Short mmCIF file of C-alpha atoms in Angstrom, two decimals:
data_model
loop_
_atom_site.label_atom_id
_atom_site.label_comp_id
_atom_site.label_asym_id
_atom_site.label_seq_id
_atom_site.Cartn_x
_atom_site.Cartn_y
_atom_site.Cartn_z
CA MET R 652 -35.40 26.26 -9.19
CA SER R 653 -33.64 29.36 -7.84
CA SER R 654 -30.44 27.40 -7.30
CA ARG R 655 -30.59 26.24 -10.92
CA ARG R 656 -31.04 29.83 -12.15
CA GLU R 657 -28.12 30.93 -10.00
CA PHE R 658 -25.95 28.16 -11.43
CA LEU R 659 -26.86 29.15 -15.00
CA ARG R 660 -26.25 32.83 -14.24
CA ASN R 661 -22.83 32.07 -12.80
CA LEU R 662 -22.03 29.77 -15.69
CA GLY R 663 -22.80 32.60 -18.11
CA LEU R 664 -20.54 34.98 -16.24
CA VAL R 665 -17.70 32.48 -16.14
CA THR R 666 -18.09 31.88 -19.86
CA ALA R 667 -17.92 35.62 -20.37
CA GLY R 668 -14.61 35.72 -18.56
CA VAL R 669 -15.83 37.02 -15.20
CA THR R 670 -14.12 35.33 -12.25
CA LEU R 671 -16.48 34.12 -9.55
CA ALA R 672 -14.47 32.15 -7.00
CA PRO R 673 -17.45 30.66 -5.11
CA SER R 674 -19.04 29.33 -8.29
CA LEU R 675 -15.91 27.35 -9.17
CA ASP R 676 -16.83 24.90 -6.41
CA VAL R 677 -19.52 23.66 -8.78
CA PHE R 678 -16.80 22.30 -11.04
CA ALA R 679 -14.08 21.41 -8.57
CA GLY R 680 -15.98 19.53 -5.90
CA LYS R 681 -14.39 18.19 -2.73
CA LYS R 682 -11.31 16.05 -3.28
CA ASP R 683 -10.51 13.34 -0.75
CA TRP R 684 -7.06 13.56 0.81
CA PHE R 685 -6.48 9.84 0.40
CA GLU R 686 -7.68 6.99 -1.79
CA ILE R 687 -8.52 3.47 -0.70
CA SER R 688 -6.76 0.43 -2.14
CA LEU R 689 -6.99 -3.25 -1.26
CA ALA R 690 -4.05 -5.41 -0.22
CA GLU R 691 -4.42 -8.83 -1.80
CA TRP R 692 -3.49 -10.51 1.48
CA SER R 693 -6.96 -9.55 2.72
CA LEU R 694 -8.23 -12.36 0.49
CA HIS R 695 -5.48 -14.91 1.15
CA LYS R 696 -7.85 -17.55 2.54
CA LYS R 697 -10.02 -17.38 -0.55
CA ILE R 698 -6.93 -17.51 -2.79
CA PHE R 699 -5.24 -20.39 -0.95
CA LYS R 700 -8.53 -22.29 -1.07
CA GLY R 701 -8.64 -21.86 -4.83
CA ASP R 702 -11.80 -19.75 -4.89
CA LEU R 703 -9.99 -16.73 -6.34
CA LYS R 704 -7.03 -16.41 -8.69
CA ASN R 705 -4.55 -13.56 -8.77
CA ILE R 706 -5.49 -12.81 -12.38
CA ASP R 707 -9.07 -12.10 -11.25
CA PHE R 708 -8.11 -9.98 -8.24
CA PRO R 709 -8.57 -6.54 -9.90
CA GLU R 710 -12.03 -7.36 -11.25
CA TYR R 711 -13.13 -8.97 -7.99
CA THR R 712 -11.97 -5.91 -6.05
CA ALA R 713 -13.81 -3.45 -8.28
CA LYS R 714 -17.06 -5.37 -8.58
CA ASN R 715 -17.40 -6.64 -5.01
CA PHE R 716 -16.03 -3.71 -3.01
CA GLY R 717 -16.07 -0.66 -5.27
CA ILE R 718 -12.33 -0.29 -4.66
CA TYR R 719 -10.20 0.79 -7.60
CA GLY R 720 -6.63 0.40 -6.35
CA VAL R 721 -4.95 -2.97 -5.77
CA GLU R 722 -1.82 -4.09 -3.95
CA TYR R 723 -0.58 -7.46 -5.17
CA VAL R 724 1.26 -10.11 -3.15
CA ASN R 725 4.05 -11.76 -5.14
CA GLN R 726 3.54 -15.25 -3.73
CA PHE R 727 0.16 -15.41 -5.48
CA PHE R 728 1.88 -15.20 -8.88
CA LYS R 729 5.35 -16.26 -7.85
CA ASP R 730 6.36 -17.76 -11.21
CA LYS R 731 4.91 -14.94 -13.32
CA ALA R 732 7.35 -12.09 -12.61
CA LYS R 733 8.91 -12.44 -16.07
CA ASP R 734 5.87 -13.86 -17.88
CA MET R 735 4.98 -10.93 -20.12
CA THR R 736 1.89 -12.64 -21.52
CA TYR R 737 0.51 -13.08 -18.00
CA LEU R 738 1.46 -9.56 -16.90
CA LYS R 739 -0.11 -8.05 -20.01
CA ASP R 740 -3.34 -9.97 -19.31
CA LEU R 741 -3.28 -8.83 -15.67
CA ASN R 742 -2.72 -5.23 -16.77
CA ASN R 743 -5.57 -5.37 -19.24
CA ARG R 744 -7.96 -6.85 -16.69
CA ALA R 745 -7.13 -4.05 -14.27
CA LYS R 746 -7.64 -1.38 -16.93
CA ASP R 747 -10.90 -2.95 -18.13
CA ASN R 748 -12.27 -2.55 -14.61
CA GLY R 749 -10.91 0.94 -14.01
CA VAL R 750 -8.43 -0.39 -11.45
CA LYS R 751 -5.05 1.15 -10.67
CA ASN R 752 -2.17 -1.25 -9.93
CA VAL R 753 -0.61 0.36 -6.85
CA LEU R 754 2.21 -1.88 -5.68
CA ILE R 755 3.50 -5.43 -5.28
CA MET R 756 4.33 -6.83 -1.85
CA ILE R 757 7.46 -8.98 -2.03
CA ASP R 758 8.17 -11.91 0.29
CA GLY R 759 10.30 -15.02 0.05
CA GLU R 760 13.13 -13.60 -2.04
CA GLY R 761 15.83 -13.65 0.63
CA ASN R 762 16.82 -11.38 3.50
CA LEU R 763 17.98 -7.92 2.51
CA GLY R 764 19.78 -7.76 5.85
CA ASP R 765 21.52 -11.13 5.56
CA ARG R 766 24.92 -11.12 7.27
CA ASP R 767 26.26 -13.39 4.52
CA GLU R 768 27.27 -10.93 1.80
CA ASN R 769 26.69 -13.37 -1.04
CA LYS R 770 23.19 -14.22 0.20
CA ARG R 771 22.42 -10.54 0.69
CA LYS R 772 23.47 -9.71 -2.86
CA GLN R 773 21.43 -12.64 -4.18
CA ALA R 774 18.39 -11.38 -2.27
CA VAL R 775 18.83 -7.97 -3.89
CA GLU R 776 19.07 -9.51 -7.35
CA ASN R 777 15.98 -11.62 -6.63
CA HIS R 778 14.00 -8.39 -6.19
CA TYR R 779 15.00 -6.91 -9.56
CA LYS R 780 12.45 -8.93 -11.50
CA TRP R 781 9.67 -7.63 -9.27
CA ILE R 782 10.74 -4.04 -9.81
CA ASP R 783 10.55 -4.73 -13.55
CA ALA R 784 7.12 -6.34 -13.16
CA ALA R 785 5.88 -3.41 -11.07
CA ASN R 786 7.07 -1.03 -13.74
CA PHE R 787 5.27 -2.97 -16.47
CA LEU R 788 2.05 -3.04 -14.43
CA GLY R 789 2.16 0.69 -13.80
CA CYS R 790 2.67 0.34 -10.05
CA HIS R 791 4.50 3.06 -8.16
CA ALA R 792 6.35 0.75 -5.76
CA ILE R 793 7.33 -2.65 -4.46
CA ARG R 794 7.11 -3.41 -0.75
CA VAL R 795 10.13 -5.19 0.73
CA ASN R 796 11.15 -6.47 4.15
CA ALA R 797 14.10 -5.37 6.29
CA ALA R 798 14.96 -8.75 7.76
CA GLY R 799 18.29 -10.14 8.89
CA GLU R 800 20.27 -11.59 11.79
CA GLY R 801 22.72 -9.88 14.09
CA THR R 802 22.74 -6.73 16.18
CA LYS R 803 20.59 -3.72 15.30
CA GLU R 804 23.63 -2.01 13.82
CA GLU R 805 24.70 -5.05 11.79
CA VAL R 806 21.25 -5.56 10.28
CA LYS R 807 20.95 -1.83 9.61
CA ASP R 808 24.25 -1.73 7.71
CA GLN R 809 23.25 -4.63 5.47
CA VAL R 810 19.71 -3.38 4.89
CA VAL R 811 20.93 0.12 4.02
CA LYS R 812 23.22 -1.32 1.33
CA SER R 813 20.42 -3.46 -0.11
CA LEU R 814 17.83 -0.68 -0.13
CA SER R 815 20.26 1.75 -1.72
CA THR R 816 21.00 -0.68 -4.55
CA LEU R 817 17.31 -1.48 -5.11
CA ALA R 818 16.34 2.19 -5.06
CA ASP R 819 18.98 2.94 -7.69
CA TYR R 820 17.67 0.07 -9.83
CA GLY R 821 14.08 1.20 -9.43
CA LYS R 822 14.81 4.84 -10.22
CA LYS R 823 14.94 4.40 -13.98
CA GLY R 824 11.43 2.92 -13.99
CA LYS R 825 10.15 5.41 -11.40
CA ILE R 826 9.57 2.58 -8.94
CA SER R 827 9.91 3.25 -5.23
CA VAL R 828 11.18 0.67 -2.76
CA VAL R 829 9.09 0.84 0.41
CA VAL R 830 9.69 -1.01 3.66
CA GLU R 831 6.93 -2.25 5.93
CA ASN R 832 7.23 -2.72 9.66
CA HIS R 833 6.88 -6.48 9.31
CA GLY R 834 8.20 -8.17 12.41
CA GLY R 835 11.55 -8.38 14.17
CA ILE R 836 13.64 -5.25 14.35
CA SER R 837 11.69 -3.71 11.45
CA SER R 838 8.72 -3.33 13.81
CA HIS R 839 10.65 -0.77 15.85
CA GLY R 840 9.68 2.55 14.30
CA ASP R 841 12.81 4.36 15.45
CA TRP R 842 15.11 1.73 13.91
CA LEU R 843 13.31 1.64 10.56
CA ALA R 844 13.08 5.42 10.37
CA ASP R 845 16.82 5.61 11.01
CA VAL R 846 17.47 3.09 8.23
CA LEU R 847 15.43 5.12 5.73
CA LYS R 848 17.07 8.37 6.81
CA THR R 849 20.47 6.77 6.27
CA VAL R 850 19.52 5.51 2.80
CA GLY R 851 18.40 9.04 1.99
CA LYS R 852 16.92 8.38 -1.44
CA LYS R 853 13.67 9.92 -2.67
CA ASN R 854 12.37 6.63 -4.03
CA CYS R 855 13.03 4.66 -0.84
CA GLY R 856 10.46 5.02 1.90
CA SER R 857 8.13 3.35 4.33
CA LEU R 858 4.80 1.54 4.28
CA PRO R 859 3.56 2.01 7.85
CA ASP R 860 1.27 -0.83 8.90
CA PHE R 861 -1.14 0.04 11.71
CA GLY R 862 -0.94 -3.42 13.23
CA ASN R 863 2.60 -4.78 12.92
CA PHE R 864 4.29 -3.15 15.92
CA TYR R 865 3.75 -5.84 18.57
CA GLU R 866 5.61 -4.70 21.74
CA TYR R 867 6.31 -1.28 20.19
CA ASP R 868 3.74 1.51 20.59
CA ARG R 869 1.82 1.45 17.31
CA TYR R 870 0.84 5.13 17.29
CA HIS R 871 4.36 6.29 18.05
CA GLY R 872 5.69 3.91 15.41
CA VAL R 873 3.37 5.19 12.68
CA ALA R 874 4.26 8.78 13.58
CA GLU R 875 7.96 7.95 13.24
CA LEU R 876 7.49 6.32 9.84
CA MET R 877 5.07 8.80 8.27
CA PRO R 878 7.77 11.29 7.17
CA TYR R 879 9.02 8.55 4.82
CA ALA R 880 5.63 7.09 3.88
CA LYS R 881 4.86 6.26 0.26
CA GLY R 882 1.89 4.15 1.26
CA VAL R 883 -0.11 3.26 4.36
CA SER R 884 -1.43 -0.15 5.37
CA ALA R 885 -4.69 -0.10 7.32
CA LYS R 886 -4.64 -3.37 9.26
CA SER R 887 -7.92 -4.57 10.75
CA HIS R 888 -9.08 -7.65 12.63
CA ALA R 889 -12.43 -7.23 14.38
CA PHE R 890 -15.16 -4.61 14.72
CA ASP R 891 -17.56 -3.43 17.40
CA ALA R 892 -21.25 -2.62 16.91
CA ASN R 893 -20.37 0.88 15.70
CA GLY R 894 -18.04 -0.40 12.99
CA ASN R 895 -14.85 0.59 14.80
CA ASP R 896 -11.81 -1.68 14.91
CA THR R 897 -11.58 -3.22 18.38
CA GLY R 898 -7.78 -3.17 18.55
CA ILE R 899 -6.75 -0.02 16.73
CA ASP R 900 -8.00 3.52 17.28
CA TYR R 901 -8.55 4.49 13.64
CA ALA R 902 -9.46 8.08 14.49
CA LYS R 903 -6.10 8.51 16.21
CA MET R 904 -4.21 6.68 13.45
CA MET R 905 -5.77 8.57 10.58
CA ASP R 906 -5.18 11.85 12.39
CA ILE R 907 -1.46 10.97 12.58
CA VAL R 908 -1.46 10.10 8.87
CA LYS R 909 -3.28 13.29 7.88
CA LYS R 910 -1.17 15.60 10.04
CA ALA R 911 1.94 14.18 8.37
CA GLY R 912 0.66 15.72 5.13
CA TYR R 913 0.22 12.32 3.51
CA LYS R 914 -1.77 12.13 0.29
CA GLY R 915 -1.97 8.80 -1.47
CA TYR R 916 -3.37 5.31 -1.07
CA VAL R 917 -4.37 3.75 2.22
CA GLY R 918 -4.50 0.02 1.66
CA ILE R 919 -6.98 -2.21 3.46
CA GLU R 920 -5.36 -5.30 4.97
CA PHE R 921 -8.00 -7.32 6.81
CA GLU R 922 -6.67 -10.27 8.82
CA GLY R 923 -9.59 -11.17 11.06
CA ASP R 924 -10.95 -14.67 11.60
CA LYS R 925 -14.36 -14.03 13.17
CA ILE R 926 -16.04 -12.80 10.01
CA SER R 927 -15.56 -13.50 6.30
CA GLU R 928 -12.81 -11.78 4.36
CA ASP R 929 -15.34 -10.00 2.16
CA GLU R 930 -17.26 -8.69 5.16
CA GLY R 931 -14.07 -7.59 6.87
CA ILE R 932 -12.95 -5.69 3.78
CA LYS R 933 -16.29 -3.92 3.50
CA LEU R 934 -16.25 -2.94 7.18
CA THR R 935 -12.70 -1.62 6.92
CA LYS R 936 -13.61 0.39 3.84
CA ALA R 937 -16.62 1.90 5.63
CA LEU R 938 -14.41 2.75 8.61
CA LEU R 939 -11.79 4.47 6.46
CA GLU R 940 -14.43 6.45 4.60
CA LYS R 941 -15.36 8.18 7.86
CA PHE R 942 -12.06 10.03 7.74
CA LYS R 943 -12.06 11.29 4.14
#
């Protein structure tokens, strides 16, 4: 009762124009430094099996996991990039469920680091429609891959040209082009960080994935990519009895992310095979919530 009287007393003083800094906490509350989103790939088995359609992904995410940010994968609606009727329906379904469309992950549109100049340019053009789709859906970015053949320097030169062109195209729609460490040379944090530094555009950055470093030290790699991060991908596979990932030290990873001053979405990307996708997503969400 006394706390209620104190609240009402402070409210009266604030209304009267008296500034009481401590009482403002009543209105502000604690704001989390990151939000949780769900990468659609976490449900790829269910989707490939036909038990879930891309159009239903936002609603499924909100109702089953209480997650209100989604990261689409283009291969699950490959022929719909220019289908405005479909995209409008997808947008409405997201909005109806209070879901924010965060980004679209792009695969299968050609290598942005292709040594063949004509193929490289075609790959760039193939990504334009997805930038347009992302813009229509209210996403902030598309995720691309820095793949190609040749020496580190050769692939870098080609990728830098491609990313620069895509970033310029995305600028008008306020769409960022973000690169994930996704195998090959792109999974070397120093190389990818150097590529992004060379591009030097505000709307071209990284999407550090906790798990895609392979022979490269994952913690060092994430630290190298965080200065350019416009998203973070929280990979998970298996969990111990305490709900911790058995292959990735999440406390260490999230400390790296936080110390980099990152504020934005951390996307769950569960890829385990010992438990169901739904269970894996829920466990990853619970693990991430420990660090808010």
